[in-house]
PDB file of N, CA, C and O in Angstrom:
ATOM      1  N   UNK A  17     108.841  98.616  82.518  1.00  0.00           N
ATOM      2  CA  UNK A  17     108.527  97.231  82.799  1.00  0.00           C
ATOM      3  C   UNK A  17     107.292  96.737  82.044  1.00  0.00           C
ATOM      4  O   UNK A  17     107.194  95.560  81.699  1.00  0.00           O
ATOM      5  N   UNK A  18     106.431  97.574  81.814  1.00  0.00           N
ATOM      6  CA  UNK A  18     105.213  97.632  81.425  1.00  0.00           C
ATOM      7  C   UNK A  18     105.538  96.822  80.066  1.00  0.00           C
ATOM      8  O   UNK A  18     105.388  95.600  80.040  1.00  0.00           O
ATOM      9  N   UNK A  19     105.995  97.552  78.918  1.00  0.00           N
ATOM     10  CA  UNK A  19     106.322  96.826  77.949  1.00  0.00           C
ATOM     11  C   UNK A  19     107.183  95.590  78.047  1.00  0.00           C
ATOM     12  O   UNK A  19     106.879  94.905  77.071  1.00  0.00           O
ATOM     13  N   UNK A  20     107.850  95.147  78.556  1.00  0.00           N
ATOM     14  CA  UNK A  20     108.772  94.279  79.021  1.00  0.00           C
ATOM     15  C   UNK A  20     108.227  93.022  79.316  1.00  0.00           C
ATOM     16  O   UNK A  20     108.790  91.972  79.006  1.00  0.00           O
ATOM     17  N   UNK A  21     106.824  93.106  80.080  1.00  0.00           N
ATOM     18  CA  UNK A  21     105.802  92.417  80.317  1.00  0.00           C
ATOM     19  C   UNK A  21     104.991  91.381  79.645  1.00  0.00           C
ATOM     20  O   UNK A  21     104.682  90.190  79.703  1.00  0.00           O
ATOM     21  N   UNK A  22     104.718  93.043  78.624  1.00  0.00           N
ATOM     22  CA  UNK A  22     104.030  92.436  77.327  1.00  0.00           C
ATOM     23  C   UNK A  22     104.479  91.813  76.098  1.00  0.00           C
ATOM     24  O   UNK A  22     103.688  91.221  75.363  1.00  0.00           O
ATOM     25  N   UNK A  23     105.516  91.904  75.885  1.00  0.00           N
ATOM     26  CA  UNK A  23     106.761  91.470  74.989  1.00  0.00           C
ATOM     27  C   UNK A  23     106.596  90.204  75.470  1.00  0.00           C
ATOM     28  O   UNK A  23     106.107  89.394  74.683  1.00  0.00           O
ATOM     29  N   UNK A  24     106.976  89.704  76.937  1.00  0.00           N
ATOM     30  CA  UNK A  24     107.224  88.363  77.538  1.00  0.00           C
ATOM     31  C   UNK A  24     106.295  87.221  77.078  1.00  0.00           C
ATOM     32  O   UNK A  24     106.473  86.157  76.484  1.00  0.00           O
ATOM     33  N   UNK A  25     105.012  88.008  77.698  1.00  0.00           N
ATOM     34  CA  UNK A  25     103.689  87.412  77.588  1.00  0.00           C
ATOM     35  C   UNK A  25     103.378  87.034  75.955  1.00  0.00           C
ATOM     36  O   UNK A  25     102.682  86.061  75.664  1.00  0.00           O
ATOM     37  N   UNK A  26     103.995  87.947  74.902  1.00  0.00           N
ATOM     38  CA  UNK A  26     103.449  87.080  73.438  1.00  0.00           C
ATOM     39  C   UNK A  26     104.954  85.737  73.639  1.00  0.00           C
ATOM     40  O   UNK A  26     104.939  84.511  73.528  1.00  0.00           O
ATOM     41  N   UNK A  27     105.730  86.406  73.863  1.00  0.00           N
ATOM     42  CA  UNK A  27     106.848  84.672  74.029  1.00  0.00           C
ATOM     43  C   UNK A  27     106.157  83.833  74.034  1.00  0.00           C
ATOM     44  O   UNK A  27     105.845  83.002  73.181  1.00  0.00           O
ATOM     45  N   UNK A  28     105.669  84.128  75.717  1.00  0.00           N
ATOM     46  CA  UNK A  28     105.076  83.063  75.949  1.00  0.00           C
ATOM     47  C   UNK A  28     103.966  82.031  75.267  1.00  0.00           C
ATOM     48  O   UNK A  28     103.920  80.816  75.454  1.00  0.00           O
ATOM     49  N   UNK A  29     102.994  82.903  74.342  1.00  0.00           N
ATOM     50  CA  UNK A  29     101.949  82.131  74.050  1.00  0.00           C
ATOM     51  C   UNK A  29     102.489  81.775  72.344  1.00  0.00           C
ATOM     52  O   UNK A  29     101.804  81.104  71.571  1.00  0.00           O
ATOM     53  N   UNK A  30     103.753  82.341  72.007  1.00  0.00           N
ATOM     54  CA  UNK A  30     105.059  81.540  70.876  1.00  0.00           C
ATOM     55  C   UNK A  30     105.519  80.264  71.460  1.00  0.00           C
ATOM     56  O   UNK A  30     105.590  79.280  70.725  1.00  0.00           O
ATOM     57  N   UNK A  31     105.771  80.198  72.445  1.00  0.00           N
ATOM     58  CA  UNK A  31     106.967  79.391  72.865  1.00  0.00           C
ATOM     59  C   UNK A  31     106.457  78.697  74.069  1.00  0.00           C
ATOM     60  O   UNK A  31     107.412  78.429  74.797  1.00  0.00           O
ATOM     61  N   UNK A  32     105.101  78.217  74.671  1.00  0.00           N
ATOM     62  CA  UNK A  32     105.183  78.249  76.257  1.00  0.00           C
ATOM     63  C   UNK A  32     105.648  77.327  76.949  1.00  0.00           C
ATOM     64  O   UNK A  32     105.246  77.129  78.096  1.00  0.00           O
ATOM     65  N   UNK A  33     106.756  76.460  76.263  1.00  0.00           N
ATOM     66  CA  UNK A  33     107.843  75.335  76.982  1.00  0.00           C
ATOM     67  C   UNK A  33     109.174  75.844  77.422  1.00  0.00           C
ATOM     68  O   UNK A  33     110.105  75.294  78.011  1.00  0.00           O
ATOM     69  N   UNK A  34     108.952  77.368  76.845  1.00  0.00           N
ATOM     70  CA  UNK A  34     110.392  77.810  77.460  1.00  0.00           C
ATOM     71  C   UNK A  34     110.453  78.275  78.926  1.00  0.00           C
ATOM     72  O   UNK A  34     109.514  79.002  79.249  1.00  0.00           O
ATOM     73  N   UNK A  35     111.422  77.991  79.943  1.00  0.00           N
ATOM     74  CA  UNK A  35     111.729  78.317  81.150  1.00  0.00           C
ATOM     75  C   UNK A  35     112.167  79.965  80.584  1.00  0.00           C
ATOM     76  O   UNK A  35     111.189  80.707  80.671  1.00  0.00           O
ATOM     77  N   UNK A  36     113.113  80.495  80.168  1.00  0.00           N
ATOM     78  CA  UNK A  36     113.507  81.907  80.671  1.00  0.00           C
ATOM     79  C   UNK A  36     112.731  83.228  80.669  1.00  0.00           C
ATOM     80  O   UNK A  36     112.952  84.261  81.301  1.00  0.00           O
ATOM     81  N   UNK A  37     111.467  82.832  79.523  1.00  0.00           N
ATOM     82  CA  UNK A  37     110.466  83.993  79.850  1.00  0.00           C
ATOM     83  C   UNK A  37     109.587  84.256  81.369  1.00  0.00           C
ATOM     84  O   UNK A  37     109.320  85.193  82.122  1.00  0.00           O
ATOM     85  N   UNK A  38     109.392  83.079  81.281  1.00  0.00           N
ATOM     86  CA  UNK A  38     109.038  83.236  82.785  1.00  0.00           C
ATOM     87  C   UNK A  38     109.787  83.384  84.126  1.00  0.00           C
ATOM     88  O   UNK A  38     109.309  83.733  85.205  1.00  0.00           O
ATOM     89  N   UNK A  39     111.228  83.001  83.796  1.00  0.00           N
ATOM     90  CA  UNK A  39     111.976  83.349  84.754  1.00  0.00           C
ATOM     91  C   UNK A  39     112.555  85.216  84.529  1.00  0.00           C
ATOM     92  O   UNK A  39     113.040  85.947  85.392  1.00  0.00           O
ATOM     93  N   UNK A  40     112.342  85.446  83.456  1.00  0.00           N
ATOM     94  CA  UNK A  40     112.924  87.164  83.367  1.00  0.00           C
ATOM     95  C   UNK A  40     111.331  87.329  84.222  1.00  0.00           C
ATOM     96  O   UNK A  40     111.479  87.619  85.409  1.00  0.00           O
ATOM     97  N   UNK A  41     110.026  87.196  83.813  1.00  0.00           N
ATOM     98  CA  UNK A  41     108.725  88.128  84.129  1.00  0.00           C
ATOM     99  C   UNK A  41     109.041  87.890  85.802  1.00  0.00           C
ATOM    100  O   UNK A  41     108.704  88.827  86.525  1.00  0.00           O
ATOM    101  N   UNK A  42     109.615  86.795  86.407  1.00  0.00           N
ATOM    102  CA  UNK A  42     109.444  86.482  87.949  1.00  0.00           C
ATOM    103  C   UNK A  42     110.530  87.650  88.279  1.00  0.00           C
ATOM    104  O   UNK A  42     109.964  88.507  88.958  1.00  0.00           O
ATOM    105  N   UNK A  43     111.418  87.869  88.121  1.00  0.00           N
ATOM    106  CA  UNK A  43     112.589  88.711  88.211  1.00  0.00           C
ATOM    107  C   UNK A  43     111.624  90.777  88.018  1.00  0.00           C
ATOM    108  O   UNK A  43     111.539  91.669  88.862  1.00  0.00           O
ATOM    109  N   UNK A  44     111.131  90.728  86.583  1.00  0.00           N
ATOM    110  CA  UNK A  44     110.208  91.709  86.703  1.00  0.00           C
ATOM    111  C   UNK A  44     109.307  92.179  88.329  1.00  0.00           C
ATOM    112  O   UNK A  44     109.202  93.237  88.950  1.00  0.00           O
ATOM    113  N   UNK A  45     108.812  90.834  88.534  1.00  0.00           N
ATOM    114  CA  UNK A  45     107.691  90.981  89.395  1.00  0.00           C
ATOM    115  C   UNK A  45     108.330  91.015  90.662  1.00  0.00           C
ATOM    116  O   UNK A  45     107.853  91.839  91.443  1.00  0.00           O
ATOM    117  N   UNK A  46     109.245  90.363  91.053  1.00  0.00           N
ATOM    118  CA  UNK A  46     110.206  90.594  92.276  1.00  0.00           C
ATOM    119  C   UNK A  46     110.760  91.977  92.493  1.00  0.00           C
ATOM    120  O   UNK A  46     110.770  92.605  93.552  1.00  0.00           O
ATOM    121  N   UNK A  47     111.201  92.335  91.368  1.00  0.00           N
ATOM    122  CA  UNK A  47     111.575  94.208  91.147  1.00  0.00           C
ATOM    123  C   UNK A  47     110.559  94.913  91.567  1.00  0.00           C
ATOM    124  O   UNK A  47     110.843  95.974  92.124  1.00  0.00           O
ATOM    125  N   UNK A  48     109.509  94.647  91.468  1.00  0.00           N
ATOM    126  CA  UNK A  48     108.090  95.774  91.599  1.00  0.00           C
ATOM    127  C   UNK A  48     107.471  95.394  92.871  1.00  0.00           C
ATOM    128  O   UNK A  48     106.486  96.036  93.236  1.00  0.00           O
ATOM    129  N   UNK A  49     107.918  94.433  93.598  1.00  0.00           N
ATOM    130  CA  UNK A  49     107.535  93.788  95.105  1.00  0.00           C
ATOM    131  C   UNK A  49     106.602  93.181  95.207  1.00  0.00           C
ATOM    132  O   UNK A  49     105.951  93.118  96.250  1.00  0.00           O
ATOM    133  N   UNK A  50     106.285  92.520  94.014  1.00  0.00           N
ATOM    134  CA  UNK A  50     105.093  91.429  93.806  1.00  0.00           C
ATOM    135  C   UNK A  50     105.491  90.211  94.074  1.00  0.00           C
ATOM    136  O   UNK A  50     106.223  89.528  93.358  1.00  0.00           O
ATOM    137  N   UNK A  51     104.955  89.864  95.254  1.00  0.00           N
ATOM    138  CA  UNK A  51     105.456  88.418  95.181  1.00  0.00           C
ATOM    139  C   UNK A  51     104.576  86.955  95.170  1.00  0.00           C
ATOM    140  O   UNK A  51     105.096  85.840  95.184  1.00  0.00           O
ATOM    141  N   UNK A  52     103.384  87.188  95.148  1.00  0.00           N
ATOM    142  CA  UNK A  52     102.767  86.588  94.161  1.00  0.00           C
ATOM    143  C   UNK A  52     102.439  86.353  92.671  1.00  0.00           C
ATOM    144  O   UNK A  52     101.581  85.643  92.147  1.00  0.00           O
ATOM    145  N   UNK A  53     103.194  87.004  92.252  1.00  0.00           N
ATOM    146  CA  UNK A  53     103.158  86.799  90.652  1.00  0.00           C
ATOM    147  C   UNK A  53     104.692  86.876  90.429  1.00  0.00           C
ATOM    148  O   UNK A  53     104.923  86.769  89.225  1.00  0.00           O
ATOM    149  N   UNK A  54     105.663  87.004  91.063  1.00  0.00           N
ATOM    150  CA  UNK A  54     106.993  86.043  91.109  1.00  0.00           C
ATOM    151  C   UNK A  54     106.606  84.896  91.365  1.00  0.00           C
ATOM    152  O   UNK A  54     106.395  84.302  90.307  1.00  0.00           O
ATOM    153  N   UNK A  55     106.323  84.025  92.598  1.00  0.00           N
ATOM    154  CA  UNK A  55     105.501  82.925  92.542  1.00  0.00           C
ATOM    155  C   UNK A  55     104.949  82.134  91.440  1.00  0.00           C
ATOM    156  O   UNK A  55     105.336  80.990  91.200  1.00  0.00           O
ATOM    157  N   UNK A  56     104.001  82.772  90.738  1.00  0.00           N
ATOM    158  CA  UNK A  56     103.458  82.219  89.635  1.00  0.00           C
ATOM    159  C   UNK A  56     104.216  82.332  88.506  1.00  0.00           C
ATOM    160  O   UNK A  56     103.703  81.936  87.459  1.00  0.00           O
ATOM    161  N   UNK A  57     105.148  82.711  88.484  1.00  0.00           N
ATOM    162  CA  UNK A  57     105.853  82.933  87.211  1.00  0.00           C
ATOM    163  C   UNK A  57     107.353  81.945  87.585  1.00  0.00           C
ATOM    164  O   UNK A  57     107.974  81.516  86.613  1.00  0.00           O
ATOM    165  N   UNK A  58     107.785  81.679  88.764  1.00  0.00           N
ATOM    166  CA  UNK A  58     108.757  81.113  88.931  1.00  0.00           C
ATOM    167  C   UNK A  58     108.283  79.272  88.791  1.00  0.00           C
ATOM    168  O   UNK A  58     109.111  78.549  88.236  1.00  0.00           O
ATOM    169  N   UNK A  59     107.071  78.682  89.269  1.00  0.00           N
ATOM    170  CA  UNK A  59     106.721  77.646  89.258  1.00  0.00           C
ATOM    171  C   UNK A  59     106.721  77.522  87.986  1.00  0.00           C
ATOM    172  O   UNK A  59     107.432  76.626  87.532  1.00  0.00           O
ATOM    173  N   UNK A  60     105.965  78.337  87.071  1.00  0.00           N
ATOM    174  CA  UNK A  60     106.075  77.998  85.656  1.00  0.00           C
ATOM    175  C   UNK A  60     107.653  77.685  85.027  1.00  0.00           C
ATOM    176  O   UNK A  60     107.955  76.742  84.296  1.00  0.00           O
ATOM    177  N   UNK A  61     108.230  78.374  85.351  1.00  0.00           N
ATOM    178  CA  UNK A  61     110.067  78.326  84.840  1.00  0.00           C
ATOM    179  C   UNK A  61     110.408  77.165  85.597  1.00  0.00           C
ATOM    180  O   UNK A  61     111.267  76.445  85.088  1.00  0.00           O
ATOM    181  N   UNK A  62     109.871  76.772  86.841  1.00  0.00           N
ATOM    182  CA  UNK A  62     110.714  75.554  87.353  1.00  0.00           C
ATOM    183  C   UNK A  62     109.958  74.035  86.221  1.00  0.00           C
ATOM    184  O   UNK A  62     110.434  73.153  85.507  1.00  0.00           O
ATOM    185  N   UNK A  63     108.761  74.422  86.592  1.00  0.00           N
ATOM    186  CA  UNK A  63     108.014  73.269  85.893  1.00  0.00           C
ATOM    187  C   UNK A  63     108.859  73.177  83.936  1.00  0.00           C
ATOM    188  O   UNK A  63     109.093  72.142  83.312  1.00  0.00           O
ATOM    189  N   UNK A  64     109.029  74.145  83.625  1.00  0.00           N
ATOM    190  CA  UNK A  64     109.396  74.320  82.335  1.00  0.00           C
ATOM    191  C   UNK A  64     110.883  73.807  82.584  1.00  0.00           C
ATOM    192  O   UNK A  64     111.188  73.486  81.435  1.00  0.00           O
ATOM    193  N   UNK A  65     111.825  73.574  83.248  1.00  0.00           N
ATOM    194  CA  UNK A  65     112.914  73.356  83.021  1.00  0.00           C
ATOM    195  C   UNK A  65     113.251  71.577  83.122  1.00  0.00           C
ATOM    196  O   UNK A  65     113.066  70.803  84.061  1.00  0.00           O
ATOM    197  N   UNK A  66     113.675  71.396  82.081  1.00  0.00           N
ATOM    198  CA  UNK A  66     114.075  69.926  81.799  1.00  0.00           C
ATOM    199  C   UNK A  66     115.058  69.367  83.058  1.00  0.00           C
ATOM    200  O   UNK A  66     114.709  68.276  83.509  1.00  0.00           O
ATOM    201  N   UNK A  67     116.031  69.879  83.561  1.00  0.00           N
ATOM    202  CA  UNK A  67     117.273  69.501  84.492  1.00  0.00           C
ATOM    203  C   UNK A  67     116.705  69.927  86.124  1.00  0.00           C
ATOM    204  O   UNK A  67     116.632  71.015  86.696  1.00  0.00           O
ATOM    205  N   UNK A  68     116.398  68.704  86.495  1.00  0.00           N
ATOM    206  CA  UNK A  68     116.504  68.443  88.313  1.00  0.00           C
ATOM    207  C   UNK A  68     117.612  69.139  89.027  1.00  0.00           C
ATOM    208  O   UNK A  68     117.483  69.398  90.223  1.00  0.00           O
ATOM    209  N   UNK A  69     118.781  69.484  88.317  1.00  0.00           N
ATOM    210  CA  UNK A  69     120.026  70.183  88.935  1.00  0.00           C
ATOM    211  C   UNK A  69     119.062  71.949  88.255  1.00  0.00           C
ATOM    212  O   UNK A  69     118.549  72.913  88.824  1.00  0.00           O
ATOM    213  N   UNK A  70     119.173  71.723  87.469  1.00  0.00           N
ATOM    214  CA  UNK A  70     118.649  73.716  87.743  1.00  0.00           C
ATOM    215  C   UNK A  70     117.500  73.995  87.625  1.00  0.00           C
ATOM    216  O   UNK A  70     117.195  75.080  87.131  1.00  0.00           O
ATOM    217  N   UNK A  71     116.482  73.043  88.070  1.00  0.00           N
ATOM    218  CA  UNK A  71     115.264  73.665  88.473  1.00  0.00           C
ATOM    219  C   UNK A  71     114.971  73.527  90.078  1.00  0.00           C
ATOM    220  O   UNK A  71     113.917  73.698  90.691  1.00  0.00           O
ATOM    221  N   UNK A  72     116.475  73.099  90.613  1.00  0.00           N
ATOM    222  CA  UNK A  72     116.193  72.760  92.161  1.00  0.00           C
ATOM    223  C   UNK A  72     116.226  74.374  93.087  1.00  0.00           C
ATOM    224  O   UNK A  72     115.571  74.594  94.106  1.00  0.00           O
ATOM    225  N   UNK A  73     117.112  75.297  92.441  1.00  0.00           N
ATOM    226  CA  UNK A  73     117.268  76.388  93.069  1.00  0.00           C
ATOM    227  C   UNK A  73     115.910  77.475  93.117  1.00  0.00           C
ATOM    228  O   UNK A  73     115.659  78.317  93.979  1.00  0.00           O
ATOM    229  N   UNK A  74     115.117  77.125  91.832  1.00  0.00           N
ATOM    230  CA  UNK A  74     114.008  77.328  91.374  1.00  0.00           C
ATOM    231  C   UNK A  74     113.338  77.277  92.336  1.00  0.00           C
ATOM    232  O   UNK A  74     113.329  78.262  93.075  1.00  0.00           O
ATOM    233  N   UNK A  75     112.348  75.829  92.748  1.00  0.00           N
ATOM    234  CA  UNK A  75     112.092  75.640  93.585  1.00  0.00           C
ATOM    235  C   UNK A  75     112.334  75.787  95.068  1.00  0.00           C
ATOM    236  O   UNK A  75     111.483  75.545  95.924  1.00  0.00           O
ATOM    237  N   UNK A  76     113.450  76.165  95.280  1.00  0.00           N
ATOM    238  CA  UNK A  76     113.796  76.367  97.018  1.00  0.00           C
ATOM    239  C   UNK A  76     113.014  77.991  96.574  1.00  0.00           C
ATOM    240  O   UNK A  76     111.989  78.323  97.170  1.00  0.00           O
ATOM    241  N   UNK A  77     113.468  78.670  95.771  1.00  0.00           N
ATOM    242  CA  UNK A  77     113.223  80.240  95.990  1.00  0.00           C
ATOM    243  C   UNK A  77     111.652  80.072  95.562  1.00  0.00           C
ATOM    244  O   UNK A  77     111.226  81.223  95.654  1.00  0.00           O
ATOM    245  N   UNK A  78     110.405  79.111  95.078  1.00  0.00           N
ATOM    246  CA  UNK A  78     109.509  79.021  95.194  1.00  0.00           C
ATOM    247  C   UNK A  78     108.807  78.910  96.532  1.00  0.00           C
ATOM    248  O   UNK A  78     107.705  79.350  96.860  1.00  0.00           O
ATOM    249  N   UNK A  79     109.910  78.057  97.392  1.00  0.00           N
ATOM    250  CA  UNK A  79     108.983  77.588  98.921  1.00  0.00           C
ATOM    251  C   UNK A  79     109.644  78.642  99.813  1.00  0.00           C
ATOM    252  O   UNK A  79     109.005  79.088 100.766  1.00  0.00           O
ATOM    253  N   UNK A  80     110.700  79.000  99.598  1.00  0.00           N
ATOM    254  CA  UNK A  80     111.070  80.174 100.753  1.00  0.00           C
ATOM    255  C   UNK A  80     109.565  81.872 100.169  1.00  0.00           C
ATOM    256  O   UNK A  80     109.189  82.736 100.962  1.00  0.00           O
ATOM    257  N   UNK A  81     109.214  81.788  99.011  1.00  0.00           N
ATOM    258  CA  UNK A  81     108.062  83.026  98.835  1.00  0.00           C
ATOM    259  C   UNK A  81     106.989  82.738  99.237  1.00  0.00           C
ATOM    260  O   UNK A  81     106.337  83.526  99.923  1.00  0.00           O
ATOM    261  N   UNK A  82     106.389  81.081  98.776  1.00  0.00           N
ATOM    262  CA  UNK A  82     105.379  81.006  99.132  1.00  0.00           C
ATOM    263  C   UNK A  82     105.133  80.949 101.021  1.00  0.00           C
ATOM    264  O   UNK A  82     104.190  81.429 101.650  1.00  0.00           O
ATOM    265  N   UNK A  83     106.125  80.329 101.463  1.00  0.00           N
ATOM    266  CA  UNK A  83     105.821  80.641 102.992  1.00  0.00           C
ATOM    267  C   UNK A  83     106.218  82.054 103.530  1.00  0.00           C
ATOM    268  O   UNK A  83     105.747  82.278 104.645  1.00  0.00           O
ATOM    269  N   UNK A  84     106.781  82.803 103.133  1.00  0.00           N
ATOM    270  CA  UNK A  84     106.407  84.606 103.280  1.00  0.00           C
ATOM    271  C   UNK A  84     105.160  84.726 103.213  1.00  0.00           C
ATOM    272  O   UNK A  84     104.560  85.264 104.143  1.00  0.00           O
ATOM    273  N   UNK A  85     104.455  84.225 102.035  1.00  0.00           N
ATOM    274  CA  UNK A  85     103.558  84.736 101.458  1.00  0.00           C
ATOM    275  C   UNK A  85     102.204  84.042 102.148  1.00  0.00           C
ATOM    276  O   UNK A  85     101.016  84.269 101.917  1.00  0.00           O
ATOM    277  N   UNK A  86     102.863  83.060 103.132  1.00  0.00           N
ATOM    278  CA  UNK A  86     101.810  82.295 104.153  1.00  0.00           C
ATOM    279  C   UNK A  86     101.058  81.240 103.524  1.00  0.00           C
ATOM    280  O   UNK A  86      99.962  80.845 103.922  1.00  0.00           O
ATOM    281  N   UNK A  87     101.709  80.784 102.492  1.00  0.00           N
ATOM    282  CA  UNK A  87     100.934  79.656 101.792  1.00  0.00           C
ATOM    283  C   UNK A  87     102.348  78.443 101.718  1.00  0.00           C
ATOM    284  O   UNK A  87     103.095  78.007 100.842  1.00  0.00           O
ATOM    285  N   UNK A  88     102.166  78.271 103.061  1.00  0.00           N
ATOM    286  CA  UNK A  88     103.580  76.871 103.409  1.00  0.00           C
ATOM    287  C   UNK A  88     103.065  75.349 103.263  1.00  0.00           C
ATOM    288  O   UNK A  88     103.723  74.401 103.691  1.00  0.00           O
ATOM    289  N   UNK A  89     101.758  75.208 102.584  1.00  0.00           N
ATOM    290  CA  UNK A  89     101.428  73.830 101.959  1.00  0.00           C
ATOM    291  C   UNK A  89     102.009  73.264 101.247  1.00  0.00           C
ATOM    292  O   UNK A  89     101.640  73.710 100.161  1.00  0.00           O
ATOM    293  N   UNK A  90     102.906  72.341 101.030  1.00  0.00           N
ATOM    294  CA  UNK A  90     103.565  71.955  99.882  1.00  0.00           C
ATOM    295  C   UNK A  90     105.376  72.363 100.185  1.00  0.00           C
ATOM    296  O   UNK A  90     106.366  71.751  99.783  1.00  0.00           O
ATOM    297  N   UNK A  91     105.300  73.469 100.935  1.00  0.00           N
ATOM    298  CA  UNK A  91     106.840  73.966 100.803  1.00  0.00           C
ATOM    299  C   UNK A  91     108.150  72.410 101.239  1.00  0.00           C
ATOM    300  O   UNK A  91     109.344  72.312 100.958  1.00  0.00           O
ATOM    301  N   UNK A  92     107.388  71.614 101.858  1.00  0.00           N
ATOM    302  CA  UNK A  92     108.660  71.023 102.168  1.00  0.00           C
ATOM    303  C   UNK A  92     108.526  70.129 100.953  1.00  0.00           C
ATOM    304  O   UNK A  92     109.600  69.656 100.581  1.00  0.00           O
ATOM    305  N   UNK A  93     107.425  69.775 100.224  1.00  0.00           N
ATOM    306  CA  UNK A  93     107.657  69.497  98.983  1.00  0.00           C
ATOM    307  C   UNK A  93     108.673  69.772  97.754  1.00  0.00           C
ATOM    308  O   UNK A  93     109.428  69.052  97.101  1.00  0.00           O
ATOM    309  N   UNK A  94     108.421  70.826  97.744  1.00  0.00           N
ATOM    310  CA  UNK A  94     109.048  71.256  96.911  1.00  0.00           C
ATOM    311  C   UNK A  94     110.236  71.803  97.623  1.00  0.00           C
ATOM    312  O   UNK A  94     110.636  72.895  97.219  1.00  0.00           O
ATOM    313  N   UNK A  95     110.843  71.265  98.567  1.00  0.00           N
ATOM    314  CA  UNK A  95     112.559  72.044  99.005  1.00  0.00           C
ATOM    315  C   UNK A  95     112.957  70.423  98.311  1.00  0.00           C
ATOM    316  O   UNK A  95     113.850  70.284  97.475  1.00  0.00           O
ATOM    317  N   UNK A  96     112.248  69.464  98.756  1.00  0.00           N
ATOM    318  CA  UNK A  96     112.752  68.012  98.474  1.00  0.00           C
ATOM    319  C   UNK A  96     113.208  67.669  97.415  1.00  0.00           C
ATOM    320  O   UNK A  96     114.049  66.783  97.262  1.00  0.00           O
ATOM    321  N   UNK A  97     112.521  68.577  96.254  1.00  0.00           N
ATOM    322  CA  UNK A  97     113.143  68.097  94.775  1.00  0.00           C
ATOM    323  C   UNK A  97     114.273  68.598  94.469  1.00  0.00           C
ATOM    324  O   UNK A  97     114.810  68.304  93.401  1.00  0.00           O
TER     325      UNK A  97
END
């Protein structure tokens, strides 16, 4: 994963308007039971995605972690979009 990571991370600072690097690293970080840095990596992929239809699923799986994660400020916000 380690490399996988780091690979992502130069994408990213190539490319950083693309949604899928950050959606593979959230997927990474969900695998390893991080779920704060799924979090941070999934907002970035939602924010990065042009289409209200597929950045909506995005967002629900943003507010269903962050209120696990006890940070439910905003969650009904973001179920709304």
């Amino acid at each position: 994963h380690d490399k996988a990571v780091a690979t992502l991370r130069n994408v990213v600072k190539l490319q950083p308007g693309l949604p899928d690097p950050y959606h593979v690293l959230a997927l990474i970080h969900t695998a390893r039971g991080d779920k704060r840095r799924t979090v941070d990596a999934m907002l970035l992929a939602a924010y990065c995605t042009n289409s209200a239809d597929l950045s909506r699923p995005i967002w629900r799986r943003v507010a269903k972690l962050s209120k696990e994660l006890g940070k439910a400020t905003g969650c009904k916000q973001l179920l709304s979009q």
